[in-house]
Amino acid sequence: MPHLGLRGRLYTLIDDPFLQAQSDCVFSCEDGLIIIRDGKIEAVGDYASLRGRLSADAELRHYPDALLLPGFIDAHIHYPQVEIIGSFGTQLLEWLQKYTFPAEAKFSDPAHARRIADFFVAELLRNGTTSASVFCTSAPGSVDAIFAAAQDVNMLLLAGKMMMDRHAPANLLDTAQASYDESKDLIDRWHGQGRCLYTVTPRFALTSSREQLALAGALLSEYSDLRLQSHISENHAEVARAKELFPERANYTDIYAHYGLLVSRAIYGHGIHLSEGELWRFHETGAKLAHCPTSNFFIGSGLFDMARVRDAARPITVGLGTDVGGGTSFSMLKTMSAAYQMAQLRGLSLTTTQCYYLATLGSAESLGIAGQVGSLQAGCAADIIVLDPRATPLLRLRADVAETLDELLFALLICADDRAVAATYVAGELVYERD
Ligand code: GUN
Ligand code: ZN
């Protein structure tokens, strides 16, 4: 396969700017080149010094006015909730009953699942998101649909069947044993097929029996390369209910820990109201959090304390998620903007570097896929986006006065949306082009 070269202004994170000096964490290049072969990045650097490595038959695509970044990675999103995005009123527990569960029930129909899955994947790509960790419904067919849609464009996608055997409408409930058996069957059929990664997905402690949580733990021990995704401590009423349902456990985190689910392969959405002791357990076990600011604002769940969670004395790895349909946008640019604004309300001004870290390498680290995606480095997949910093009249005006790349990127994350995504590459293939 011939080389492909992408030329433009490069920007990527290469390390964690919450723990290392910011300047050591970024690689950028005013006139850069990414050389791609067999879907992977072969070399990245300055155009003038690298151009000689492009073979004579290589195709070179030049984006002179654009920024080339690694594709965004959405660490937490629900594909069956696309249709209920922007549903009025209510907070978490009522929101689930009123909007979410009825929408998820529709996924017992495989045709509906496939239609929404195709829409969902296209929408991710249109927003420059090249990988995501996706919650399906309790219907195994919902997992088939999303993995099939992801495979059509060869994207790295993590997804799993929702395990939920109590406290939800009967048409969404499985049983502990059925959830184990169905998950296993899906693992056999999908895990490691192409770039699909099956992920054990108990919804949250409120909708799982003790037996079901134990079987989720059994799946994690049987398959050493499986990840787990769930929810924790998003809303005060939810935390109180978890304590009522598991009075024998010290706190919400202890419920998951007891069943072997608080491990470094696990990522939990939200974690807004975790106590200091619970944060220590996350740190000690290496379990991760997905921060979902547009959802937390929209459902009124609370203000995630990034400084506390990423405290260098006991850091917890955090990824950034949209949490659509609780979240209000597929755009990771808008999600970074919300993360910045939420941190401001907590007295912290996230830097440009920290925001882009969360949306790319940080999400990759939180999902255990760093080294494969999330950075423009040799050996990573060529999952690359082309951002147009002059996509709208306002952005053009703002870009014209930006004096540094950092300033330009910051204004972009605050003001831009899907219109700024000019093109999206997955494994070296152009899968979306705006114009
Ligand atoms: N907690 C349990 N299920 C969900 C869900 O679907 N969305 C959100 N935001 N929180 C949850
Ligand atoms: Zn969620």
PDB file of N, CA and C in Angstrom, residues 228 253 256 261-268 278-290 309 315-318 365-366:
ATOM      1  N   LEU A 228     -14.169  -2.451  31.788  1.00  0.00           N
ATOM      2  CA  LEU A 228     -15.509  -2.316  32.368  1.00  0.00           C
ATOM      3  C   LEU A 228     -15.904  -0.852  32.392  1.00  0.00           C
ATOM      4  N   THR A 253     -18.487   3.500  46.348  1.00  0.00           N
ATOM      5  CA  THR A 253     -17.283   2.904  45.748  1.00  0.00           C
ATOM      6  C   THR A 253     -17.036   1.497  46.292  1.00  0.00           C
ATOM      7  N   TYR A 256     -18.790  -1.408  44.386  1.00  0.00           N
ATOM      8  CA  TYR A 256     -18.085  -1.911  43.198  1.00  0.00           C
ATOM      9  C   TYR A 256     -16.810  -2.660  43.592  1.00  0.00           C
ATOM     10  N   LEU A 261     -14.972  -4.934  40.922  1.00  0.00           N
ATOM     11  CA  LEU A 261     -15.180  -4.047  39.774  1.00  0.00           C
ATOM     12  C   LEU A 261     -14.388  -2.743  39.875  1.00  0.00           C
ATOM     13  N   LEU A 262     -13.661  -2.557  40.982  1.00  0.00           N
ATOM     14  CA  LEU A 262     -12.862  -1.338  41.105  1.00  0.00           C
ATOM     15  C   LEU A 262     -11.413  -1.707  40.783  1.00  0.00           C
ATOM     16  N   VAL A 263     -11.115  -1.697  39.493  1.00  0.00           N
ATOM     17  CA  VAL A 263      -9.821  -2.168  39.001  1.00  0.00           C
ATOM     18  C   VAL A 263      -9.314  -1.178  37.951  1.00  0.00           C
ATOM     19  N   SER A 264      -8.065  -1.342  37.551  1.00  0.00           N
ATOM     20  CA  SER A 264      -7.499  -0.353  36.624  1.00  0.00           C
ATOM     21  C   SER A 264      -8.129  -0.435  35.239  1.00  0.00           C
ATOM     22  N   ARG A 265      -8.795  -1.540  34.936  1.00  0.00           N
ATOM     23  CA  ARG A 265      -9.480  -1.669  33.631  1.00  0.00           C
ATOM     24  C   ARG A 265     -10.882  -1.076  33.651  1.00  0.00           C
ATOM     25  N   ALA A 266     -11.259  -0.437  34.773  1.00  0.00           N
ATOM     26  CA  ALA A 266     -12.628   0.067  34.899  1.00  0.00           C
ATOM     27  C   ALA A 266     -12.674   1.581  34.772  1.00  0.00           C
ATOM     28  N   ILE A 267     -13.723   2.065  34.118  1.00  0.00           N
ATOM     29  CA  ILE A 267     -13.956   3.511  34.029  1.00  0.00           C
ATOM     30  C   ILE A 267     -15.401   3.801  34.434  1.00  0.00           C
ATOM     31  N   TYR A 268     -15.548   4.739  35.348  1.00  0.00           N
ATOM     32  CA  TYR A 268     -16.861   5.109  35.874  1.00  0.00           C
ATOM     33  C   TYR A 268     -17.229   6.525  35.456  1.00  0.00           C
ATOM     34  N   GLU A 278     -13.131   7.661  49.144  1.00  0.00           N
ATOM     35  CA  GLU A 278     -13.446   6.973  47.878  1.00  0.00           C
ATOM     36  C   GLU A 278     -12.439   7.344  46.790  1.00  0.00           C
ATOM     37  N   LEU A 279     -12.057   8.626  46.743  1.00  0.00           N
ATOM     38  CA  LEU A 279     -11.057   9.025  45.743  1.00  0.00           C
ATOM     39  C   LEU A 279      -9.742   8.280  45.974  1.00  0.00           C
ATOM     40  N   TRP A 280      -9.374   8.066  47.226  1.00  0.00           N
ATOM     41  CA  TRP A 280      -8.159   7.292  47.511  1.00  0.00           C
ATOM     42  C   TRP A 280      -8.268   5.876  46.963  1.00  0.00           C
ATOM     43  N   ARG A 281      -9.459   5.301  47.072  1.00  0.00           N
ATOM     44  CA  ARG A 281      -9.609   3.924  46.560  1.00  0.00           C
ATOM     45  C   ARG A 281      -9.508   3.900  45.036  1.00  0.00           C
ATOM     46  N   PHE A 282     -10.013   4.916  44.392  1.00  0.00           N
ATOM     47  CA  PHE A 282      -9.819   5.003  42.936  1.00  0.00           C
ATOM     48  C   PHE A 282      -8.326   5.090  42.632  1.00  0.00           C
ATOM     49  N   HIS A 283      -7.650   5.947  43.357  1.00  0.00           N
ATOM     50  CA  HIS A 283      -6.219   6.118  43.094  1.00  0.00           C
ATOM     51  C   HIS A 283      -5.455   4.806  43.324  1.00  0.00           C
ATOM     52  N   GLU A 284      -5.736   4.162  44.445  1.00  0.00           N
ATOM     53  CA  GLU A 284      -4.971   2.956  44.795  1.00  0.00           C
ATOM     54  C   GLU A 284      -5.228   1.804  43.827  1.00  0.00           C
ATOM     55  N   THR A 285      -6.450   1.705  43.345  1.00  0.00           N
ATOM     56  CA  THR A 285      -6.768   0.589  42.445  1.00  0.00           C
ATOM     57  C   THR A 285      -6.467   0.926  40.985  1.00  0.00           C
ATOM     58  N   GLY A 286      -6.291   2.216  40.682  1.00  0.00           N
ATOM     59  CA  GLY A 286      -6.061   2.618  39.296  1.00  0.00           C
ATOM     60  C   GLY A 286      -7.342   2.720  38.492  1.00  0.00           C
ATOM     61  N   ALA A 287      -8.498   2.645  39.162  1.00  0.00           N
ATOM     62  CA  ALA A 287      -9.774   2.813  38.441  1.00  0.00           C
ATOM     63  C   ALA A 287      -9.881   4.252  37.936  1.00  0.00           C
ATOM     64  N   LYS A 288     -10.601   4.418  36.825  1.00  0.00           N
ATOM     65  CA  LYS A 288     -10.624   5.711  36.128  1.00  0.00           C
ATOM     66  C   LYS A 288     -12.006   6.386  36.237  1.00  0.00           C
ATOM     67  N   LEU A 289     -12.032   7.673  35.931  1.00  0.00           N
ATOM     68  CA  LEU A 289     -13.302   8.408  35.877  1.00  0.00           C
ATOM     69  C   LEU A 289     -13.492   9.031  34.494  1.00  0.00           C
ATOM     70  N   ALA A 290     -14.740   9.103  34.072  1.00  0.00           N
ATOM     71  CA  ALA A 290     -15.076   9.849  32.849  1.00  0.00           C
ATOM     72  C   ALA A 290     -15.844  11.099  33.273  1.00  0.00           C
ATOM     73  N   VAL A 309      -9.718  15.823  41.910  1.00  0.00           N
ATOM     74  CA  VAL A 309      -9.600  14.479  41.341  1.00  0.00           C
ATOM     75  C   VAL A 309      -8.216  14.248  40.737  1.00  0.00           C
ATOM     76  N   PRO A 315      -3.312  11.254  42.140  1.00  0.00           N
ATOM     77  CA  PRO A 315      -4.061  11.494  40.904  1.00  0.00           C
ATOM     78  C   PRO A 315      -4.909  10.297  40.482  1.00  0.00           C
ATOM     79  N   ILE A 316      -6.038  10.615  39.890  1.00  0.00           N
ATOM     80  CA  ILE A 316      -6.904   9.611  39.274  1.00  0.00           C
ATOM     81  C   ILE A 316      -6.944   9.955  37.789  1.00  0.00           C
ATOM     82  N   THR A 317      -6.827   8.968  36.944  1.00  0.00           N
ATOM     83  CA  THR A 317      -6.858   9.221  35.500  1.00  0.00           C
ATOM     84  C   THR A 317      -8.295   9.554  35.087  1.00  0.00           C
ATOM     85  N   VAL A 318      -8.428  10.628  34.305  1.00  0.00           N
ATOM     86  CA  VAL A 318      -9.759  11.100  33.907  1.00  0.00           C
ATOM     87  C   VAL A 318      -9.831  11.234  32.388  1.00  0.00           C
ATOM     88  N   GLU A 365      -5.979   7.165  27.769  1.00  0.00           N
ATOM     89  CA  GLU A 365      -5.402   6.548  28.970  1.00  0.00           C
ATOM     90  C   GLU A 365      -6.502   6.011  29.883  1.00  0.00           C
ATOM     91  N   SER A 366      -7.603   6.734  29.957  1.00  0.00           N
ATOM     92  CA  SER A 366      -8.683   6.297  30.845  1.00  0.00           C
ATOM     93  C   SER A 366      -9.357   5.026  30.325  1.00  0.00           C
TER      94      SER A 366
END
